[in-house]
PDB file of C-alpha atoms in Angstrom:
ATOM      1  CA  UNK A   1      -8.988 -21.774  54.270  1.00  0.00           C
ATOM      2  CA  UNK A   2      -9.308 -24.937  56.696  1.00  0.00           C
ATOM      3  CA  UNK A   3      -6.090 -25.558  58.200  1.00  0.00           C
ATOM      4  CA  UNK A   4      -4.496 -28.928  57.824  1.00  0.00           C
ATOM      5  CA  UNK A   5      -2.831 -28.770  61.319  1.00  0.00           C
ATOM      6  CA  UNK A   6      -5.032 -31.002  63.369  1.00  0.00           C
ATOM      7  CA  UNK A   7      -4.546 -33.689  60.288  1.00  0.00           C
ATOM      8  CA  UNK A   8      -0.438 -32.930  60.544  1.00  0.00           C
ATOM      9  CA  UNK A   9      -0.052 -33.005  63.793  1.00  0.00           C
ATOM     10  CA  UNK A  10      -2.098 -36.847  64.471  1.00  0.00           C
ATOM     11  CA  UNK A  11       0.236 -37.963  61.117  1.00  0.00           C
ATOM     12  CA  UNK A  12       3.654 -36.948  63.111  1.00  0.00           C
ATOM     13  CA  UNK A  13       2.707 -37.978  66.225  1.00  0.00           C
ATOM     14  CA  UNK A  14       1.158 -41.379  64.950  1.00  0.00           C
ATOM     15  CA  UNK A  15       4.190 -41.729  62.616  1.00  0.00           C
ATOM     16  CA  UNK A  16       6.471 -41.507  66.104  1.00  0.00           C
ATOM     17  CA  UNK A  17       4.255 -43.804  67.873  1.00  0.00           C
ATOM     18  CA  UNK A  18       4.070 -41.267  70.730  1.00  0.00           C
ATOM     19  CA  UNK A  19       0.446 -40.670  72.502  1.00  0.00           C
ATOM     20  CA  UNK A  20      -0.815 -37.588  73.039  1.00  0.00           C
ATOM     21  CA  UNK A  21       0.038 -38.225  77.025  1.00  0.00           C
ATOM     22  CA  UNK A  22       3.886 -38.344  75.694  1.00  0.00           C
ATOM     23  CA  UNK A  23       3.558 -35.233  73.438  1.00  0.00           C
ATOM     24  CA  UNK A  24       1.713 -32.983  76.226  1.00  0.00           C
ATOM     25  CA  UNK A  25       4.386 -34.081  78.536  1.00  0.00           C
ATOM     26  CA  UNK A  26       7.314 -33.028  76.472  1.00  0.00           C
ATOM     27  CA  UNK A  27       5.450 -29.702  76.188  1.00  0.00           C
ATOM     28  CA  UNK A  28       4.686 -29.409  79.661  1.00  0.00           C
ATOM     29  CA  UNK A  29       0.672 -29.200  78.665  1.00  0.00           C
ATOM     30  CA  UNK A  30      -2.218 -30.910  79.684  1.00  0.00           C
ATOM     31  CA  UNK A  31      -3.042 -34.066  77.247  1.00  0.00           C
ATOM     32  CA  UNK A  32      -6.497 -32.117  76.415  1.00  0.00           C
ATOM     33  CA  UNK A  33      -4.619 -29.237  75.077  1.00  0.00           C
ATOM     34  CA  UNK A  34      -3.237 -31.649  72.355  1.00  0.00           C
ATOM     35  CA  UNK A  35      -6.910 -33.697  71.985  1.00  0.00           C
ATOM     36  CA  UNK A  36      -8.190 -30.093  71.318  1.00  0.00           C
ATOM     37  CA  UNK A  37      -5.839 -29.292  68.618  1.00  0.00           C
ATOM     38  CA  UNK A  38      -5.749 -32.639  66.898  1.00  0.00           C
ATOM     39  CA  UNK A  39      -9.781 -32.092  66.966  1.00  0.00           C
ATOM     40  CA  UNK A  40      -9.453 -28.405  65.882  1.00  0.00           C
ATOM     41  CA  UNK A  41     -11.026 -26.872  68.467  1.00  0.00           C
ATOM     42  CA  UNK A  42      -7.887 -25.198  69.464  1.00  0.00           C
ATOM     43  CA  UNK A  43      -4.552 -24.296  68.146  1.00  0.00           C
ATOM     44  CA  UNK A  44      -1.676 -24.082  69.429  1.00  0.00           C
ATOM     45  CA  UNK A  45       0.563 -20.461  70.207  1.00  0.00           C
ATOM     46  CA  UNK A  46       3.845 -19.719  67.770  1.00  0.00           C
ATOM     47  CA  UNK A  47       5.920 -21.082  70.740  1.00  0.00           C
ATOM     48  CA  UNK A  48       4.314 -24.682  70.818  1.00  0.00           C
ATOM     49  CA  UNK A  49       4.542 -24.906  67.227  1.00  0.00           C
ATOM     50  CA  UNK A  50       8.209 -24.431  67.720  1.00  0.00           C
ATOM     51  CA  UNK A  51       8.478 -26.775  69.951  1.00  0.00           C
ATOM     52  CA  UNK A  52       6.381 -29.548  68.088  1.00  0.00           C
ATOM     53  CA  UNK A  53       8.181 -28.482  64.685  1.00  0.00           C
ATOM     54  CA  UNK A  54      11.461 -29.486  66.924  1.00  0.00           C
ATOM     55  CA  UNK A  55      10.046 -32.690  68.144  1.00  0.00           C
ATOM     56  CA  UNK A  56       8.458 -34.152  65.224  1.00  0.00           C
ATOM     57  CA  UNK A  57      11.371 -33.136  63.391  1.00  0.00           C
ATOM     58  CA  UNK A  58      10.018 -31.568  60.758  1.00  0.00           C
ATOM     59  CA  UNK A  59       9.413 -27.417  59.100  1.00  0.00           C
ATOM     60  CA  UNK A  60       7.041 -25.419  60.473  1.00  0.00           C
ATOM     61  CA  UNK A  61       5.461 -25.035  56.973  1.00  0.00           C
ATOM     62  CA  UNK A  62       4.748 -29.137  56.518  1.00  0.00           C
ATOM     63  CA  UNK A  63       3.716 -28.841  60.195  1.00  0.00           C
ATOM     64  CA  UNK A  64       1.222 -26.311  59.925  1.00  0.00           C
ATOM     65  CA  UNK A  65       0.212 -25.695  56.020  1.00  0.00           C
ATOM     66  CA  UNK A  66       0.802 -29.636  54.916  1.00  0.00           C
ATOM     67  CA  UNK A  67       3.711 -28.718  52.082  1.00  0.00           C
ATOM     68  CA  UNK A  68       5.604 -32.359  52.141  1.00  0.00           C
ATOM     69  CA  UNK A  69       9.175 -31.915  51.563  1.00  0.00           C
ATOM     70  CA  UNK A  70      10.507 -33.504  48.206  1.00  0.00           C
ATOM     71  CA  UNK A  71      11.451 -37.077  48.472  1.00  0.00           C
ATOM     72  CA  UNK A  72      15.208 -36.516  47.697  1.00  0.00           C
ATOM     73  CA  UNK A  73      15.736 -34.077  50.323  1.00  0.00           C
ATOM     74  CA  UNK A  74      15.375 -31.211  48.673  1.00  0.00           C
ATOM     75  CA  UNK A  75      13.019 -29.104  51.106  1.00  0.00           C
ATOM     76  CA  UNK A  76      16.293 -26.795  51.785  1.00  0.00           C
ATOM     77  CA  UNK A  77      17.225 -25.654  48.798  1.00  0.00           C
ATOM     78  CA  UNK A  78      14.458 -23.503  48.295  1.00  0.00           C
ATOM     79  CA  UNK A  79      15.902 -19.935  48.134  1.00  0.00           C
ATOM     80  CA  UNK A  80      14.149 -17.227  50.141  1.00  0.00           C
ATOM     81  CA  UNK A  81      15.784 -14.435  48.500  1.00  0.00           C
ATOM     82  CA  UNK A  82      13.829 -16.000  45.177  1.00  0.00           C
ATOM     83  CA  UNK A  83      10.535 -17.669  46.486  1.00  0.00           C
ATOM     84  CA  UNK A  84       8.057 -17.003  49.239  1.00  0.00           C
ATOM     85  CA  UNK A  85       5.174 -19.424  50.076  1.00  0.00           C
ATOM     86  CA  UNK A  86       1.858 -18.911  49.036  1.00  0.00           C
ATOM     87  CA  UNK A  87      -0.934 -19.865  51.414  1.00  0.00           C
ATOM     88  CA  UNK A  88      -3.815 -19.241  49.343  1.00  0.00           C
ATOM     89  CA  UNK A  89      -2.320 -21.744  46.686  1.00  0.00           C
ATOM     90  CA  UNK A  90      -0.289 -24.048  49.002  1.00  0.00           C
ATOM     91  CA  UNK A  91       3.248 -23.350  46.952  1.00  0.00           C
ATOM     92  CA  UNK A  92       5.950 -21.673  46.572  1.00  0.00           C
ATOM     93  CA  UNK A  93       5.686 -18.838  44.379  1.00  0.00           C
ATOM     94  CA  UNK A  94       8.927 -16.551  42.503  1.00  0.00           C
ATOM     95  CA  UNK A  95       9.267 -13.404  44.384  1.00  0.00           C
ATOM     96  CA  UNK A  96       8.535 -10.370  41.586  1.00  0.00           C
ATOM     97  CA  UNK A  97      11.732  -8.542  40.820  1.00  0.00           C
ATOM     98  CA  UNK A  98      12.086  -4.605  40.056  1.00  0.00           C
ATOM     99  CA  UNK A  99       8.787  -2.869  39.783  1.00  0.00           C
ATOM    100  CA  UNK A 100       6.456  -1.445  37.084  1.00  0.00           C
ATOM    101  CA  UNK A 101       5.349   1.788  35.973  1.00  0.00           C
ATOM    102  CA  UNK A 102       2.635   2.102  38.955  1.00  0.00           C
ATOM    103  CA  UNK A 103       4.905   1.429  42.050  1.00  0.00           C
ATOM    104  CA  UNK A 104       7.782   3.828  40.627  1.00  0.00           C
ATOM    105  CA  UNK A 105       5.539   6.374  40.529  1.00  0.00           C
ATOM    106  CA  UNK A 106       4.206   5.372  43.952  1.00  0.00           C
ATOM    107  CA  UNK A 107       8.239   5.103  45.617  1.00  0.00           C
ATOM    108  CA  UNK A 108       9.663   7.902  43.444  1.00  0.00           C
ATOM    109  CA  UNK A 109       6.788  10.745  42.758  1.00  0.00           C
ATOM    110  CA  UNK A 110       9.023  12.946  43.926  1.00  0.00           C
ATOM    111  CA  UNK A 111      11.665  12.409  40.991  1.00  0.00           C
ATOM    112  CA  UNK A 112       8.287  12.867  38.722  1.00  0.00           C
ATOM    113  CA  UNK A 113       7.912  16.200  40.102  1.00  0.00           C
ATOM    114  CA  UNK A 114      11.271  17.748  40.394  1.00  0.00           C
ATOM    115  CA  UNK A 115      11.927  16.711  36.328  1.00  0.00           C
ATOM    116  CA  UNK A 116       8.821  18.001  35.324  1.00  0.00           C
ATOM    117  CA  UNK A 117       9.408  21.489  37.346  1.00  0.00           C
ATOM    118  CA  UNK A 118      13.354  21.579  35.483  1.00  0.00           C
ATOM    119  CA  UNK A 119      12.559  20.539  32.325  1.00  0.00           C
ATOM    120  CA  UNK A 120       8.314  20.834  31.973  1.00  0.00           C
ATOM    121  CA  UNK A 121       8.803  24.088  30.289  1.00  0.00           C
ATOM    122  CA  UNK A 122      11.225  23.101  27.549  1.00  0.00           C
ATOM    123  CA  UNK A 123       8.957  19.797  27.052  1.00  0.00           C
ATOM    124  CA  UNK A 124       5.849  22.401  26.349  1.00  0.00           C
ATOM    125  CA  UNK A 125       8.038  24.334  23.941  1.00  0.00           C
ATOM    126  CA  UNK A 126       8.324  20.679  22.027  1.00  0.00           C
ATOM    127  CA  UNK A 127       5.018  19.909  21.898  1.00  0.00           C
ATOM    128  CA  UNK A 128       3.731  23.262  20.720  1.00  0.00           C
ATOM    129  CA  UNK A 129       6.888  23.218  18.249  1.00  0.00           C
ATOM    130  CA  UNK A 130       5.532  19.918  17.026  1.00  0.00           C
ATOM    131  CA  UNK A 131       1.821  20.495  16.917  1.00  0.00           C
ATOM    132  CA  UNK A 132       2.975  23.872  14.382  1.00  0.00           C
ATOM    133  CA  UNK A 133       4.318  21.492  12.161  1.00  0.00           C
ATOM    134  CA  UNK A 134       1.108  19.301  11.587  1.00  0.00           C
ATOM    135  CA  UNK A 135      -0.709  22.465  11.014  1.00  0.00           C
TER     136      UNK A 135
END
């Protein structure tokens, strides 16, 4: 996946009319360190993105991954508890509730084993019960 970083980081800075003199400064960085990541040849570490997210302004996510915030505002109103972001498809994508017949038995195999050791016996009788009356 290319990373849309160096392209993000040129917009914001451009957009501020800052030079990348003024940006290394305010990270206390060498002006090459920001020509190499506006190139791509380097990236920066979690704590400069922090610090450019804070200076620009602007989320981590349209800093780094290029998602543009809605043009009402509403870039905060998307609900963590309900959506997580997608980087292979460059969204926000519902978070799957509950879980299907595969990851119970997976989480709870246990519970599979202690029912079929209390009641496996009496589910035997059934079936044999039932295959006598087809017969």
């Amino acid at each position: 996946m290319q990373s849309l970083f160096p392209k993000q980081l040129k917009k914001y800075r451009t957009n501020l009319a800052m030079s990348q003199e003024d940006v290394a400064d305010k990270l206390f960085i060498s002006r090459q360190a920001v020509s190499r990541w506006e190139s791509g040849d380097a990236m920066p570490d979690i704590t400069n993105l922090i610090k450019l997210s804070e200076i620009f302004d602007c989320s981590l996510d349209s800093l780094v991954l290029g998602v543009e915030p809605k043009a009402n505002g509403d870039e905060h109103y998307i609900d963590p508890k309900e959506f997580t972001f997608d980087p292979r498809k460059g969204k926000y994508i519902r978070k799957r509730h509950g879980m299907n017949f595969w990851e119970f038995l997976v989480a709870y195999w246990w519970v599979v084993v202690i029912f079929f050791i209390l009641f496996g016996d009496y589910i035997f009788q059934t079936l044999q019960t039932i295959i006598n009356l087809f017969k």
